[in-house]
Amino acid sequence: MKKTTVLQVCVAFVLCSLQAVTGSPVDCPDQDTAGTSCTISLEKLLERAVQHAELIYRVSEESKLLFDEMLISFGMNLHIPEGTMCAPKTVPVPMSKSEIQQISSFLFFPQDKWILHSVLILAQFWINPLVDLQASLENYENAPSALLNRSKWMSTKLISLEQGILVLIRQILGEGSLALEVPEETTDLLVSSTTFETLRKDYSAIYCFRKDAHKMQTFLKLLKCRQIDKENCTFF
């Protein structure tokens, strides 16, 4: 009980901190009427995007811890096998920084475009599953309020991050958008009929979103390094 209480206090502190830090949107509120230009500097836009991605990942980690605590209170323990693939399987998303470096060798697909493409795929892929996760958690008996608040926060901030990525695409690539076909959710994210399957489905969603949130954070840090530091970038 003491461990749970300490965790809930930490969660409340982080949530308050996040609300203070993320007062500024990721996107560009003062762009011109045509939506083609942004008066905020590229460095500031990248800084906001990286900050949002870092916070989303942090909250996803805390959400998994809270879900683990809830499972213990139910007398259950779920395990996701190591090496489980979480990224959309029907769309090529690089799994590591080294893979991005290999991809960048192809002249027809510049590295920065691939990074933006990958982050946008991941952000758009997870928007609906996070909404479904939030709705599912609300049906639990005695679900921690901190977990419910965090699932709602992640869903809202992911949409904000998606909009920020679209602004970065316009600023860096000079494109209105990237034509993406977001894959349908996998069977692990579909509604299940039994209590155990519902728990497994929701736990898998939190586990996989945490992994993909870490990818988005890493890729955006790499993009910021390449765009701002350029030749002096020592990210790798």
CSV table of C-alpha atoms in Angstrom, one decimal:
chain,number,residue,atom,x,y,z
A,1,MET,CA,0.0,0.0,0.0
A,2,LYS,CA,2.9,2.4,0.9
A,3,LYS,CA,4.5,1.7,-2.5
A,4,THR,CA,1.3,2.5,-4.3
A,5,THR,CA,0.8,5.7,-2.3
A,6,VAL,CA,4.3,7.0,-3.1
A,7,LEU,CA,3.8,6.2,-6.8
A,8,GLN,CA,0.5,8.1,-6.9
A,9,VAL,CA,2.2,11.1,-5.2
A,10,CYS,CA,4.9,11.0,-7.9
A,11,VAL,CA,2.3,10.8,-10.6
A,12,ALA,CA,0.4,13.8,-9.3
A,13,PHE,CA,3.6,15.8,-9.2
A,14,VAL,CA,4.6,14.9,-12.7
A,15,LEU,CA,1.1,15.7,-14.1
A,16,CYS,CA,1.2,19.2,-12.5
A,17,SER,CA,4.7,19.7,-13.9
A,18,LEU,CA,3.5,18.6,-17.4
A,19,GLN,CA,0.6,21.1,-17.3
A,20,ALA,CA,3.1,23.9,-16.5
A,21,VAL,CA,5.6,22.9,-19.2
A,22,THR,CA,3.3,22.3,-22.1
A,23,GLY,CA,1.4,25.5,-22.0
A,24,SER,CA,2.7,26.4,-25.5
A,25,PRO,CA,1.3,24.3,-28.3
A,26,VAL,CA,3.6,22.3,-30.6
A,27,ASP,CA,2.0,23.7,-33.7
A,28,CYS,CA,2.4,27.3,-35.1
A,29,PRO,CA,-0.6,29.4,-34.0
A,30,ASP,CA,0.6,32.6,-35.7
A,31,GLN,CA,1.2,31.2,-39.2
A,32,ASP,CA,0.0,33.2,-42.1
A,33,THR,CA,-3.6,32.9,-43.5
A,34,ALA,CA,-2.4,30.6,-46.3
A,35,GLY,CA,-0.8,28.2,-43.7
A,36,THR,CA,2.4,28.2,-45.6
A,37,SER,CA,4.7,30.1,-43.3
A,38,CYS,CA,5.4,30.2,-39.6
A,39,THR,CA,6.9,33.1,-37.7
A,40,ILE,CA,8.2,30.9,-35.0
A,41,SER,CA,11.8,29.8,-35.6
A,42,LEU,CA,12.5,26.3,-36.8
A,43,GLU,CA,14.7,25.8,-33.7
A,44,LYS,CA,11.8,26.7,-31.4
A,45,LEU,CA,9.4,24.4,-33.3
A,46,LEU,CA,11.9,21.5,-33.0
A,47,GLU,CA,12.4,22.3,-29.3
A,48,ARG,CA,8.7,22.1,-28.6
A,49,ALA,CA,8.2,18.9,-30.6
A,50,VAL,CA,11.1,17.2,-28.7
A,51,GLN,CA,9.8,18.4,-25.4
A,52,HIS,CA,6.3,17.1,-26.1
A,53,ALA,CA,7.7,13.7,-27.3
A,54,GLU,CA,9.8,13.5,-24.1
A,55,LEU,CA,6.9,14.2,-21.9
A,56,ILE,CA,4.6,11.7,-23.7
A,57,TYR,CA,7.2,9.0,-23.3
A,58,ARG,CA,7.6,9.9,-19.6
A,59,VAL,CA,3.9,9.6,-19.0
A,60,SER,CA,3.7,6.4,-21.0
A,61,GLU,CA,6.3,4.9,-18.6
A,62,GLU,CA,4.4,6.0,-15.6
A,63,SER,CA,1.2,4.6,-17.1
A,64,LYS,CA,2.8,1.2,-17.4
A,65,LEU,CA,3.9,1.4,-13.7
A,66,LEU,CA,0.4,2.3,-12.6
A,67,PHE,CA,-1.1,-0.5,-14.7
A,68,ASP,CA,1.3,-3.0,-13.1
A,69,GLU,CA,0.3,-1.8,-9.7
A,70,MET,CA,-3.4,-2.2,-10.6
A,71,LEU,CA,-2.7,-5.8,-11.9
A,72,ILE,CA,-1.0,-6.6,-8.6
A,73,SER,CA,-4.1,-5.4,-6.7
A,74,PHE,CA,-6.1,-7.8,-8.9
A,75,GLY,CA,-3.8,-10.6,-8.1
A,76,MET,CA,-2.6,-10.8,-11.7
A,77,ASN,CA,0.7,-10.6,-13.6
A,78,LEU,CA,0.9,-10.1,-17.3
A,79,HIS,CA,4.1,-10.4,-19.4
A,80,ILE,CA,4.9,-9.2,-22.9
A,81,PRO,CA,7.6,-11.3,-24.5
A,82,GLU,CA,10.9,-9.6,-25.3
A,83,GLY,CA,11.2,-8.7,-29.0
A,84,THR,CA,7.5,-8.1,-29.4
A,85,MET,CA,6.9,-6.0,-32.5
A,86,CYS,CA,4.8,-3.0,-31.7
A,87,ALA,CA,5.2,-0.6,-34.6
A,88,PRO,CA,2.7,-0.7,-37.5
A,89,LYS,CA,3.7,-3.8,-39.4
A,90,THR,CA,2.3,-2.8,-42.8
A,91,VAL,CA,4.3,0.5,-42.9
A,92,PRO,CA,8.2,0.6,-42.9
A,93,VAL,CA,9.2,2.4,-39.7
A,94,PRO,CA,12.9,2.4,-38.8
A,95,MET,CA,13.5,0.5,-35.5
A,96,SER,CA,16.8,2.2,-34.6
A,97,LYS,CA,19.2,5.1,-35.3
A,98,SER,CA,21.5,2.8,-37.2
A,99,GLU,CA,18.6,1.8,-39.5
A,100,ILE,CA,17.9,5.4,-40.2
A,101,GLN,CA,21.6,5.9,-41.1
A,102,GLN,CA,21.3,2.9,-43.6
A,103,ILE,CA,18.1,4.3,-45.1
A,104,SER,CA,19.7,7.7,-45.6
A,105,SER,CA,22.1,6.2,-48.1
A,106,PHE,CA,19.2,6.1,-50.6
A,107,LEU,CA,19.3,9.4,-52.5
A,108,PHE,CA,15.6,9.2,-53.4
A,109,PHE,CA,14.6,9.3,-49.7
A,110,PRO,CA,16.5,11.9,-47.7
A,111,GLN,CA,17.1,11.1,-44.0
A,112,ASP,CA,15.1,14.1,-42.6
A,113,LYS,CA,12.1,13.2,-44.7
A,114,TRP,CA,12.3,9.6,-43.5
A,115,ILE,CA,12.5,10.7,-39.9
A,116,LEU,CA,9.4,13.0,-40.2
A,117,HIS,CA,7.6,10.3,-42.1
A,118,SER,CA,8.2,7.7,-39.4
A,119,VAL,CA,7.2,10.0,-36.5
A,120,LEU,CA,4.0,11.0,-38.3
A,121,ILE,CA,3.1,7.4,-39.0
A,122,LEU,CA,3.6,6.4,-35.3
A,123,ALA,CA,1.6,9.5,-34.0
A,124,GLN,CA,-1.3,8.9,-36.4
A,125,PHE,CA,-1.3,5.2,-35.8
A,126,TRP,CA,-1.8,5.6,-32.0
A,127,ILE,CA,-4.4,8.3,-31.9
A,128,ASN,CA,-7.4,6.0,-32.1
A,129,PRO,CA,-6.0,3.2,-29.9
A,130,LEU,CA,-5.3,5.7,-27.1
A,131,VAL,CA,-8.9,6.9,-27.3
A,132,ASP,CA,-10.1,3.3,-27.1
A,133,LEU,CA,-7.7,2.7,-24.2
A,134,GLN,CA,-9.1,5.6,-22.3
A,135,ALA,CA,-12.7,4.4,-22.9
A,136,SER,CA,-11.7,0.9,-21.8
A,137,LEU,CA,-10.0,2.0,-18.6
A,138,GLU,CA,-13.1,4.0,-17.6
A,139,ASN,CA,-15.0,0.8,-17.4
A,140,TYR,CA,-12.7,-0.8,-14.9
A,141,GLU,CA,-13.8,-1.0,-11.3
A,142,ASN,CA,-11.4,0.9,-8.9
A,143,ALA,CA,-9.1,2.0,-11.7
A,144,PRO,CA,-6.6,4.5,-10.3
A,145,SER,CA,-7.6,8.1,-11.2
A,146,ALA,CA,-4.0,8.8,-12.0
A,147,LEU,CA,-4.0,6.2,-14.7
A,148,LEU,CA,-7.2,7.6,-16.2
A,149,ASN,CA,-5.9,11.1,-16.1
A,150,ARG,CA,-2.7,10.0,-17.8
A,151,SER,CA,-4.4,8.1,-20.6
A,152,LYS,CA,-6.5,11.2,-21.3
A,153,TRP,CA,-3.4,13.4,-21.2
A,154,MET,CA,-1.4,11.1,-23.6
A,155,SER,CA,-4.3,11.1,-26.1
A,156,THR,CA,-4.6,14.9,-26.1
A,157,LYS,CA,-0.9,15.5,-26.3
A,158,LEU,CA,-0.4,13.0,-29.1
A,159,ILE,CA,-2.8,14.9,-31.3
A,160,SER,CA,-0.9,18.1,-30.5
A,161,LEU,CA,2.4,16.4,-31.4
A,162,GLU,CA,0.9,15.2,-34.7
A,163,GLN,CA,-0.1,18.8,-35.6
A,164,GLY,CA,3.4,19.9,-34.7
A,165,ILE,CA,4.9,17.3,-37.0
A,166,LEU,CA,2.8,18.5,-39.9
A,167,VAL,CA,4.1,22.1,-39.3
A,168,LEU,CA,7.7,20.7,-39.3
A,169,ILE,CA,7.0,19.0,-42.6
A,170,ARG,CA,5.9,22.3,-44.1
A,171,GLN,CA,8.9,24.1,-42.7
A,172,ILE,CA,11.6,21.6,-43.4
A,173,LEU,CA,10.4,19.8,-46.5
A,174,GLY,CA,8.2,22.6,-48.0
A,175,GLU,CA,5.3,20.1,-48.4
A,176,GLY,CA,1.7,20.5,-47.4
A,177,SER,CA,1.6,17.0,-46.0
A,178,LEU,CA,2.9,13.5,-46.5
A,179,ALA,CA,0.5,11.0,-48.1
A,180,LEU,CA,0.2,8.3,-45.5
A,181,GLU,CA,-1.9,5.2,-45.2
A,182,VAL,CA,-2.3,4.6,-41.5
A,183,PRO,CA,-2.7,0.8,-41.0
A,184,GLU,CA,-5.7,-0.5,-39.1
A,185,GLU,CA,-5.2,-1.5,-35.5
A,186,THR,CA,-3.9,-5.0,-34.9
A,187,THR,CA,-6.1,-7.7,-33.2
A,188,ASP,CA,-4.3,-7.0,-29.9
A,189,LEU,CA,-6.0,-3.6,-29.9
A,190,LEU,CA,-9.5,-4.7,-30.7
A,191,VAL,CA,-12.2,-5.0,-28.0
A,192,SER,CA,-12.1,-8.3,-26.2
A,193,SER,CA,-15.0,-10.3,-24.7
A,194,THR,CA,-13.5,-11.5,-21.4
A,195,THR,CA,-12.0,-9.6,-18.5
A,196,PHE,CA,-8.6,-11.2,-18.9
A,197,GLU,CA,-8.5,-10.5,-22.6
A,198,THR,CA,-9.5,-6.9,-21.9
A,199,LEU,CA,-6.7,-6.5,-19.4
A,200,ARG,CA,-4.2,-8.1,-21.8
A,201,LYS,CA,-5.4,-5.9,-24.7
A,202,ASP,CA,-5.0,-2.7,-22.6
A,203,TYR,CA,-1.7,-3.8,-21.1
A,204,SER,CA,-0.4,-4.6,-24.6
A,205,ALA,CA,-1.5,-1.1,-25.8
A,206,ILE,CA,0.3,0.7,-23.0
A,207,TYR,CA,3.4,-1.5,-23.4
A,208,CYS,CA,3.6,-0.9,-27.2
A,209,PHE,CA,2.7,2.8,-27.0
A,210,ARG,CA,5.6,3.3,-24.6
A,211,LYS,CA,8.0,1.6,-27.0
A,212,ASP,CA,6.8,3.7,-29.9
A,213,ALA,CA,6.8,6.9,-27.9
A,214,HIS,CA,10.4,6.2,-27.2
A,215,LYS,CA,11.0,5.9,-30.9
A,216,MET,CA,9.3,9.2,-31.6
A,217,GLN,CA,11.4,10.9,-28.9
A,218,THR,CA,14.6,9.5,-30.3
A,219,PHE,CA,13.8,10.4,-33.9
A,220,LEU,CA,12.8,14.0,-33.1
A,221,LYS,CA,16.0,14.5,-31.0
A,222,LEU,CA,18.0,13.2,-34.0
A,223,LEU,CA,16.1,15.6,-36.4
A,224,LYS,CA,16.7,18.6,-34.1
A,225,CYS,CA,20.4,17.6,-33.9
A,226,ARG,CA,20.7,17.4,-37.7
A,227,GLN,CA,18.8,20.6,-38.4
A,228,ILE,CA,20.3,22.8,-35.7
A,229,ASP,CA,23.8,21.4,-35.1
A,230,LYS,CA,24.3,20.1,-38.6
A,231,GLU,CA,28.0,19.2,-39.1
A,232,ASN,CA,28.6,19.3,-35.3
A,233,CYS,CA,25.8,16.9,-34.6
A,234,THR,CA,27.2,14.1,-32.4
A,235,PHE,CA,23.9,12.4,-31.7
A,236,PHE,CA,25.1,9.0,-32.9
